[in-house]
Amino acid sequence: MSMPDPTPGPEENADGHGTGNVPGDPAAASGEHRAQDPGTGPQEEAGPEGLTVDDILSTPQSTDAESGDAAPETVGEDSPAAALAEERLEELRRLQAEFVNFKHRTAREKEQLRTFVTGDLLQTLLPVFDDIDAARQAGDLTDGPFAAIANKLEETLVRHGLVRLGEVGEKFDPNVHEAVLQQPTSEVEPDQVSMVLRSGFRIGERVVRPAQVAVAVAE
């Protein structure tokens, strides 16, 4: 004779009663209806502090966050940053102008120094130029090694800014000419140089020595 199995079946609970739907049981009916209701979705998972995604998204921003978001929109021409940038730009322009002026001033001073150095050297060579001019007028420097040396010396100084003063027919200029005498002549117009007695020289704007000349007057 076999013994009945004490393990409750799938349709029975622990006390021997079945767990199936009992006709007329409102709790069971409502539970089955909720399980099959397609309109009710799964519940959203709560965050670490019990907040859902909707709660986080709907939370208003703090005052600092709102001011930070609005900061780029409030920056304008009247803002402190724009004023500082304009001040720095103005300082940069002023420094650039000062640098350009410094370059120009340095170039002028360098040219002036070169002119004075060349002028001082020329003053020591003035007697040599006077002897060369006298030899040319006498016809002693028409050819030969001494004529070549004299020409090279004068060409070298011309490359360094030497300008000879005093030519027949020039308008008399007291700034570069020294009138020694007046000469009645019809070869040139009055108040023009009729004869050069001693050549003058100029380096740049500096007159090292004025030319000694005779000034023509009407006969």
mmCIF file of N, CA, C and O in Angstrom, residues 2 27 37 42 51 81 129 150 153 195 197:
data_model
loop_
_atom_site.group_PDB
_atom_site.id
_atom_site.type_symbol
_atom_site.label_atom_id
_atom_site.label_comp_id
_atom_site.label_asym_id
_atom_site.label_seq_id
_atom_site.Cartn_x
_atom_site.Cartn_y
_atom_site.Cartn_z
ATOM 1 N N SER A 2 0.703 2.089 -1.001
ATOM 2 C CA SER A 2 1.568 3.283 -1.132
ATOM 3 C C SER A 2 1.073 4.393 -0.267
ATOM 4 O O SER A 2 -0.111 4.607 -0.088
ATOM 5 N N ALA A 27 -9.838 40.041 -5.154
ATOM 6 C CA ALA A 27 -8.413 40.370 -5.060
ATOM 7 C C ALA A 27 -7.640 39.698 -6.155
ATOM 8 O O ALA A 27 -6.763 40.276 -6.788
ATOM 9 N N ASP A 37 -2.501 44.739 -17.643
ATOM 10 C CA ASP A 37 -2.870 46.076 -18.133
ATOM 11 C C ASP A 37 -1.705 46.664 -18.918
ATOM 12 O O ASP A 37 -0.644 46.934 -18.361
ATOM 13 N N PRO A 42 6.654 50.019 -16.576
ATOM 14 C CA PRO A 42 7.508 49.731 -15.419
ATOM 15 C C PRO A 42 7.872 51.019 -14.699
ATOM 16 O O PRO A 42 8.022 52.077 -15.293
ATOM 17 N N LEU A 51 15.782 59.880 -6.119
ATOM 18 C CA LEU A 51 15.219 60.779 -7.116
ATOM 19 C C LEU A 51 15.184 60.075 -8.454
ATOM 20 O O LEU A 51 16.093 59.336 -8.811
ATOM 21 N N ALA A 81 35.964 93.407 -19.084
ATOM 22 C CA ALA A 81 36.903 92.679 -19.937
ATOM 23 C C ALA A 81 37.172 93.436 -21.232
ATOM 24 O O ALA A 81 38.315 93.525 -21.694
ATOM 25 N N PHE A 129 93.668 118.410 -51.052
ATOM 26 C CA PHE A 129 92.775 118.743 -52.170
ATOM 27 C C PHE A 129 93.180 120.067 -52.821
ATOM 28 O O PHE A 129 93.080 120.209 -54.051
ATOM 29 N N ALA A 150 95.049 110.757 -57.305
ATOM 30 C CA ALA A 150 94.190 111.885 -56.944
ATOM 31 C C ALA A 150 92.739 111.590 -57.296
ATOM 32 O O ALA A 150 91.814 111.898 -56.516
ATOM 33 N N LEU A 153 91.311 109.025 -54.789
ATOM 34 C CA LEU A 153 91.052 109.628 -53.483
ATOM 35 C C LEU A 153 89.754 110.419 -53.494
ATOM 36 O O LEU A 153 88.926 110.308 -52.582
ATOM 37 N N MET A 195 84.147 133.122 -61.096
ATOM 38 C CA MET A 195 85.445 132.459 -60.966
ATOM 39 C C MET A 195 85.533 131.798 -59.595
ATOM 40 O O MET A 195 85.070 132.365 -58.603
ATOM 41 N N LEU A 197 88.011 130.628 -56.775
ATOM 42 C CA LEU A 197 89.375 130.801 -56.288
ATOM 43 C C LEU A 197 89.823 129.619 -55.438
ATOM 44 O O LEU A 197 91.002 129.250 -55.476
#
